Short mmCIF file of C-alpha atoms and ligand atoms in Angstrom, two decimals:
data_model
loop_
_atom_site.label_atom_id
_atom_site.label_comp_id
_atom_site.label_asym_id
_atom_site.label_seq_id
_atom_site.Cartn_x
_atom_site.Cartn_y
_atom_site.Cartn_z
CA UNK A 228 -54.27 42.93 26.55
CA UNK A 229 -55.03 42.06 23.01
CA UNK A 230 -57.34 43.35 20.34
CA UNK A 231 -58.13 47.04 19.93
CA UNK A 232 -55.97 48.07 22.90
CA UNK A 233 -52.91 46.27 21.61
CA UNK A 234 -52.52 47.69 18.11
CA UNK A 235 -49.93 46.19 15.77
CA UNK A 236 -50.89 48.15 12.66
CA UNK A 237 -50.99 51.82 11.76
CA UNK A 238 -54.78 51.84 11.22
CA UNK A 239 -55.39 50.21 14.59
CA UNK A 240 -52.89 52.49 16.40
CA UNK A 241 -54.88 55.65 15.64
CA UNK A 242 -58.13 53.84 16.50
CA UNK A 243 -56.66 52.84 19.88
CA UNK A 244 -55.58 56.44 20.55
CA UNK A 245 -59.07 57.72 19.65
CA UNK A 246 -60.56 55.12 21.99
CA UNK A 247 -58.32 56.16 24.89
CA UNK A 248 -59.06 59.87 24.35
CA UNK A 249 -62.82 59.16 24.27
CA UNK A 250 -62.57 57.05 27.44
CA UNK A 251 -60.61 59.91 29.08
CA UNK A 252 -63.13 62.56 28.01
CA UNK A 253 -66.10 60.43 29.02
CA UNK A 254 -64.46 59.57 32.35
CA UNK A 255 -63.71 63.25 33.09
CA UNK A 256 -67.31 64.28 32.36
CA UNK A 257 -68.56 61.45 34.56
CA UNK A 258 -66.35 62.50 37.48
CA UNK A 259 -67.43 66.16 37.09
CA UNK A 260 -71.12 65.22 37.14
CA UNK A 261 -70.64 63.04 40.23
CA UNK A 262 -68.75 65.87 42.01
CA UNK A 263 -71.51 68.39 41.24
CA UNK A 264 -74.14 65.93 42.43
CA UNK A 265 -72.31 65.19 45.67
CA UNK A 266 -71.82 68.94 46.21
CA UNK A 267 -75.53 69.58 45.71
CA UNK A 268 -76.51 66.83 48.13
CA UNK A 269 -74.09 68.11 50.80
CA UNK A 270 -75.33 71.64 50.42
CA UNK A 271 -78.87 70.47 50.88
CA UNK A 272 -77.98 68.54 54.01
CA UNK A 273 -76.24 71.55 55.55
CA UNK A 274 -79.50 73.48 55.31
CA UNK A 275 -80.62 76.49 53.32
CA UNK A 276 -77.95 79.17 52.90
CA UNK A 277 -79.97 81.46 50.75
CA UNK A 278 -83.53 82.21 49.91
CA UNK A 279 -84.71 80.30 46.92
CA UNK A 280 -85.76 82.74 44.26
CA UNK A 281 -83.40 85.50 45.39
CA UNK A 282 -81.46 87.45 42.76
CA UNK A 283 -78.19 85.91 43.91
CA UNK A 284 -79.59 82.40 43.55
CA UNK A 285 -80.98 83.08 40.09
CA UNK A 286 -77.64 84.47 38.91
CA UNK A 287 -75.84 81.33 40.08
CA UNK A 288 -78.41 79.16 38.38
CA UNK A 289 -78.04 81.01 35.07
CA UNK A 290 -74.26 80.69 35.26
CA UNK A 291 -74.61 76.99 35.96
CA UNK A 292 -76.92 76.47 32.98
CA UNK A 293 -74.71 78.48 30.61
CA UNK A 294 -71.51 76.85 31.78
CA UNK A 295 -72.55 73.29 32.55
CA UNK A 296 -75.44 73.01 30.11
CA UNK A 297 -74.09 74.77 27.01
CA UNK A 298 -70.42 75.75 27.16
CA UNK A 299 -69.01 72.55 28.63
CA UNK A 300 -70.99 70.14 26.37
CA UNK A 301 -70.06 72.27 23.34
CA UNK A 302 -66.36 72.03 24.20
CA UNK A 303 -66.57 68.29 24.91
CA UNK A 304 -68.57 67.49 21.75
CA UNK A 305 -66.22 69.59 19.62
CA UNK A 306 -63.26 67.71 21.08
CA UNK A 307 -64.98 64.37 20.35
CA UNK A 308 -65.66 65.46 16.75
CA UNK A 309 -62.07 66.64 16.20
CA UNK A 310 -60.61 63.42 17.61
CA UNK A 311 -62.92 61.25 15.49
CA UNK A 312 -62.26 63.15 12.26
CA UNK A 313 -58.52 62.97 12.96
CA UNK A 314 -58.89 59.20 13.48
CA UNK A 315 -60.51 58.86 10.05
CA UNK A 316 -58.12 61.17 8.20
CA UNK A 317 -54.96 59.40 9.38
CA UNK A 318 -56.15 55.92 8.30
CA UNK A 319 -53.62 54.43 5.85
CA UNK A 320 -54.63 54.48 2.17
CA UNK A 321 -53.59 52.55 -0.91
CA UNK A 322 -51.19 49.63 -0.91
CA UNK A 323 -48.33 47.93 -2.70
CA UNK A 324 -50.69 45.25 -4.02
CA UNK A 325 -54.29 44.12 -3.69
CA UNK A 326 -55.81 41.13 -1.94
CA UNK A 327 -59.42 40.24 -2.70
CA UNK A 328 -61.42 39.17 0.33
CA UNK A 329 -64.77 37.64 -0.56
CA UNK A 330 -67.32 36.92 2.16
CA UNK A 331 -69.32 33.69 2.11
CA UNK A 332 -71.69 32.15 4.62
CA UNK A 333 -69.49 31.32 6.60
CA UNK A 334 -65.91 31.60 5.41
CA UNK A 335 -63.49 33.96 3.72
CA UNK A 336 -62.28 33.44 0.18
CA UNK A 337 -58.87 35.07 -0.32
CA UNK A 338 -57.38 35.89 -3.74
CA UNK A 339 -54.10 37.53 -4.71
CA UNK A 340 -54.79 38.62 -8.31
CA UNK A 341 -51.18 39.71 -8.93
CA UNK A 342 -49.71 36.50 -7.56
CA UNK A 343 -52.11 33.80 -8.75
CA UNK A 344 -52.91 32.69 -5.20
CA UNK A 345 -56.33 31.48 -4.04
CA UNK A 346 -56.82 30.39 -0.45
CA UNK A 347 -59.30 30.65 2.40
CA UNK A 348 -59.58 31.98 5.95
CA UNK A 349 -55.82 32.35 6.50
CA UNK A 350 -53.50 34.65 4.58
CA UNK A 351 -50.12 36.30 4.77
CA UNK A 352 -48.90 39.86 4.32
CA UNK A 353 -45.38 41.34 4.35
CA UNK A 354 -44.67 43.19 7.59
CA UNK A 355 -44.28 46.97 7.34
CA UNK A 356 -45.92 47.18 3.91
CA UNK A 357 -49.32 48.58 3.08
CA UNK A 358 -51.69 46.13 1.44
CA UNK A 359 -55.05 47.10 -0.01
CA UNK A 360 -57.94 44.72 0.59
CA UNK A 361 -60.80 44.66 -1.93
CA UNK A 362 -63.80 43.49 0.05
CA UNK A 363 -66.97 42.06 -1.45
CA UNK A 364 -69.60 39.47 -0.65
CA UNK A 365 -71.17 36.54 -2.48
CA UNK A 366 -74.30 36.45 -0.33
CA UNK A 367 -75.13 38.68 2.66
CA UNK A 368 -73.33 41.51 4.45
CA UNK A 369 -70.24 40.46 6.41
CA UNK A 370 -67.65 42.64 8.09
CA UNK A 371 -63.89 42.23 8.04
CA UNK A 372 -62.30 42.98 11.39
CA UNK A 373 -58.80 42.21 12.59
CA UNK A 374 -58.75 44.39 15.74
CA UNK A 375 -54.97 44.53 16.08
CA UNK A 376 -54.47 45.69 12.49
CA UNK A 377 -57.32 48.01 11.49
CA UNK A 378 -60.91 49.00 12.00
CA UNK A 379 -63.92 47.17 10.61
CA UNK A 380 -65.05 47.35 7.01
CA UNK A 381 -68.24 45.79 5.64
CA UNK A 382 -68.38 43.33 2.74
CA UNK A 383 -71.52 44.31 0.87
CA UNK A 384 -73.10 42.33 -1.98
CA UNK A 385 -72.89 44.21 -5.28
CA UNK A 386 -70.06 46.56 -4.36
CA UNK A 387 -66.37 46.57 -3.55
CA UNK A 388 -65.14 48.27 -0.38
CA UNK A 389 -61.47 48.84 0.28
CA UNK A 390 -59.44 48.71 3.45
CA UNK A 391 -55.70 49.25 3.77
CA UNK A 392 -53.94 47.15 6.38
CA UNK A 393 -50.35 47.36 7.51
CA UNK A 394 -48.80 45.26 10.26
CA UNK A 395 -45.90 46.94 12.02
CA UNK A 396 -44.81 43.84 13.86
CA UNK A 397 -44.55 40.25 12.64
CA UNK A 398 -47.09 37.87 14.08
CA UNK A 399 -50.39 36.12 13.48
CA UNK A 400 -53.47 38.20 14.10
CA UNK A 401 -56.94 36.82 14.58
CA UNK A 402 -59.87 38.39 12.82
CA UNK A 403 -63.56 37.85 13.01
CA UNK A 404 -66.66 38.58 10.96
CA UNK A 405 -68.15 41.57 12.72
CA UNK A 406 -71.58 41.78 11.10
CA UNK A 407 -74.25 39.21 11.95
CA UNK A 408 -74.60 37.13 8.80
CA UNK A 409 -76.50 34.03 9.88
CA UNK A 410 -76.43 31.09 12.23
CA UNK A 411 -72.66 30.51 11.99
CA UNK A 412 -71.61 34.18 12.15
CA UNK A 413 -69.58 33.41 15.28
CA UNK A 414 -67.62 30.69 13.45
CA UNK A 415 -66.36 33.00 10.73
CA UNK A 416 -62.85 33.71 11.90
CA UNK A 417 -59.69 34.43 9.97
CA UNK A 418 -55.94 34.59 10.59
CA UNK A 419 -53.58 37.14 9.11
CA UNK A 420 -49.88 36.34 9.35
CA UNK A 421 -47.43 39.22 8.94
CA UNK A 422 -43.91 38.11 8.12
CA UNK A 423 -40.69 39.44 6.62
CA UNK A 424 -40.92 40.33 2.90
CA UNK A 425 -38.58 37.38 2.14
CA UNK A 426 -40.76 34.85 3.97
CA UNK A 427 -43.83 36.39 2.39
CA UNK A 428 -42.33 36.00 -1.11
CA UNK A 429 -41.59 32.35 -0.36
CA UNK A 430 -45.12 31.80 0.95
CA UNK A 431 -46.67 33.37 -2.14
CA UNK A 432 -44.53 31.28 -4.46
CA UNK A 433 -45.49 28.15 -2.59
CA UNK A 434 -49.20 29.01 -2.54
CA UNK A 435 -49.25 29.82 -6.26
CA UNK A 436 -47.90 26.36 -7.12
CA UNK A 437 -50.32 23.55 -7.97
CA UNK A 438 -51.02 20.86 -5.41
CA UNK A 439 -48.40 18.28 -4.57
CA UNK A 440 -49.33 15.05 -6.37
CA UNK A 441 -50.09 12.08 -4.11
CA UNK A 442 -47.03 9.91 -3.51
CA UNK A 443 -47.91 7.04 -1.18
CA UNK A 444 -50.39 4.28 -2.05
CA UNK A 445 -52.88 5.54 0.50
CA UNK A 446 -52.62 9.16 -0.71
CA UNK A 447 -53.30 7.92 -4.24
CA UNK A 448 -56.29 5.94 -3.06
CA UNK A 449 -57.49 8.98 -1.13
CA UNK A 450 -57.16 11.15 -4.22
CA UNK A 451 -59.35 8.65 -6.09
CA UNK A 452 -61.91 8.72 -3.28
CA UNK A 453 -61.89 12.53 -3.37
CA UNK A 454 -62.94 12.22 -6.99
CA UNK A 455 -65.51 9.44 -6.66
CA UNK A 456 -67.44 10.94 -3.74
CA UNK A 457 -67.63 14.24 -5.63
CA UNK A 458 -65.59 16.64 -3.44
CA UNK A 459 -64.39 18.35 -6.63
CA UNK A 460 -67.89 19.63 -7.39
CA UNK A 461 -67.45 22.20 -4.61
CA UNK A 462 -63.69 22.39 -4.01
CA UNK A 463 -60.76 23.24 -6.23
CA UNK A 464 -57.40 21.51 -6.00
CA UNK A 465 -55.23 23.20 -8.58
CA UNK A 466 -53.36 20.72 -10.73
CA UNK A 467 -56.19 18.15 -10.52
CA UNK A 468 -59.64 17.85 -12.09
CA UNK A 469 -61.28 19.30 -8.97
CA UNK A 470 -62.44 22.79 -9.89
CA UNK A 471 -65.57 23.49 -7.80
CA UNK A 472 -66.04 27.00 -6.49
CA UNK A 473 -68.74 26.67 -3.83
CA UNK A 474 -66.28 25.87 -1.05
CA UNK A 475 -62.73 26.82 -0.11
CA UNK A 476 -59.81 26.07 -2.45
CA UNK A 477 -57.97 23.06 -0.97
CA UNK A 478 -54.77 23.22 -3.02
CA UNK A 479 -52.63 23.86 0.08
CA UNK A 480 -55.20 22.82 2.66
CA UNK A 481 -52.75 21.03 4.95
CA UNK A 482 -51.04 24.34 5.78
CA UNK A 483 -54.17 25.73 7.39
CA UNK A 484 -54.44 25.79 11.15
CA UNK A 485 -58.20 25.47 11.31
CA UNK A 486 -61.10 23.98 9.40
CA UNK A 487 -64.49 25.61 8.94
CA UNK A 488 -63.08 29.16 9.33
CA UNK A 489 -61.94 28.64 12.90
CA UNK A 490 -64.69 26.15 13.85
CA UNK A 491 -62.18 23.40 14.73
CA UNK A 492 -58.43 22.79 14.71
CA UNK A 493 -57.07 21.23 11.55
CA UNK A 494 -56.12 17.87 13.03
CA UNK A 495 -56.94 14.38 11.88
CA UNK A 496 -59.82 13.76 14.27
CA UNK A 497 -61.68 16.97 13.51
CA UNK A 498 -60.96 16.65 9.81
CA UNK A 499 -62.47 13.17 9.71
CA UNK A 500 -65.54 14.41 11.54
CA UNK A 501 -65.77 17.41 9.25
CA UNK A 502 -65.58 15.37 6.04
CA UNK A 503 -68.20 12.84 7.14
CA UNK A 504 -70.59 15.24 8.86
CA UNK A 505 -69.59 18.91 8.78
CA UNK A 506 -73.06 19.83 10.04
CA UNK A 507 -72.33 18.39 13.48
CA UNK A 508 -69.28 20.67 13.86
CA UNK A 509 -70.77 23.77 12.24
CA UNK A 510 -74.53 23.46 11.77
CA UNK A 511 -75.86 25.53 8.90
CA UNK A 512 -72.68 25.66 6.83
CA UNK A 513 -72.99 24.71 3.16
CA UNK A 514 -71.05 21.44 3.28
CA UNK A 515 -73.35 18.39 3.14
CA UNK A 516 -72.51 15.10 4.87
CA UNK A 517 -70.20 13.13 2.58
CA UNK A 518 -70.91 9.40 2.31
CA UNK A 519 -67.30 8.23 2.39
CA UNK A 520 -67.05 4.44 2.80
CA UNK A 521 -65.47 3.84 6.23
CA UNK A 522 -62.55 1.87 4.81
CA UNK A 523 -61.69 4.74 2.46
CA UNK A 524 -61.78 7.54 5.05
CA UNK A 525 -58.21 7.12 6.30
CA UNK A 526 -56.92 7.23 2.72
CA UNK A 527 -58.92 10.38 2.04
CA UNK A 528 -57.53 11.98 5.21
CA UNK A 529 -53.99 10.95 4.21
CA UNK A 530 -54.53 12.65 0.87
CA UNK A 531 -55.97 15.87 2.37
CA UNK A 532 -53.12 16.00 4.89
CA UNK A 533 -50.60 15.67 2.06
CA UNK A 534 -51.83 18.90 0.45
CA UNK A 535 -49.03 21.02 1.90
CU1 CUA B 2066 -70.01 36.69 8.16
CU2 CUA B 2066 -70.91 37.37 10.24
#
């Protein structure tokens, strides 16, 4: 099992426990109701044992209403309330550092203000450490949800919400936008990788560095194409003249596993299709078709794939 029932973070662990308790309570009530119903049907089939309207019958009815209609629901609802409040109170708070998560139609901008890192859709955290996410939106309401790590939290335009996440086991956890935000809501995925503090420090250092300059002839030609077709108007590649902010930062693009926030794997075929006509892979996203001359496309792909 994965997702909510396979928690790997402290926030998700309490949520999973709450879920199991609620399933248990709901299941118990269901079984009780079915038993009472079956009992009533059997009693009816066996024929009348008592006179309807007798004192004895009315006493039993009153007891049934008080017990089954008031006392039992009160106990069950109180238990549900206690369990839910406990689930909220024990959620982890604060964090060793902040990560800004900014929702866009339809991708996640990720910033580490203390570390000088800007990336998109995929980010790393140190395992066993609390990290505070600052969640906001550039357009409509989105919702950040990595089921194995923590509960959902909305990204609302005009305000900053916080969510503390903590992975207790190393691994890569898939997340998903959990608030309908438009036609490509379903293709708004993210990946959170939890790794040892040492690996995390190395990752951060690498991500904070400017892009690797092109080395081969074709990478250099691709870098020139990147400039001439105007990719830099929307995308930033740190260390070059490209400083657009409408789309994801591509400084270390080649490290990403997917393109289009999980819409397609980051391989050469999909990348070529994405660059030339992103609308066919993810209709409704903001990237327009790019008129790259056919003979320059392989150079451009070589360049993008060199952005480790
Ligand atoms: Cu963003 Cu749904």
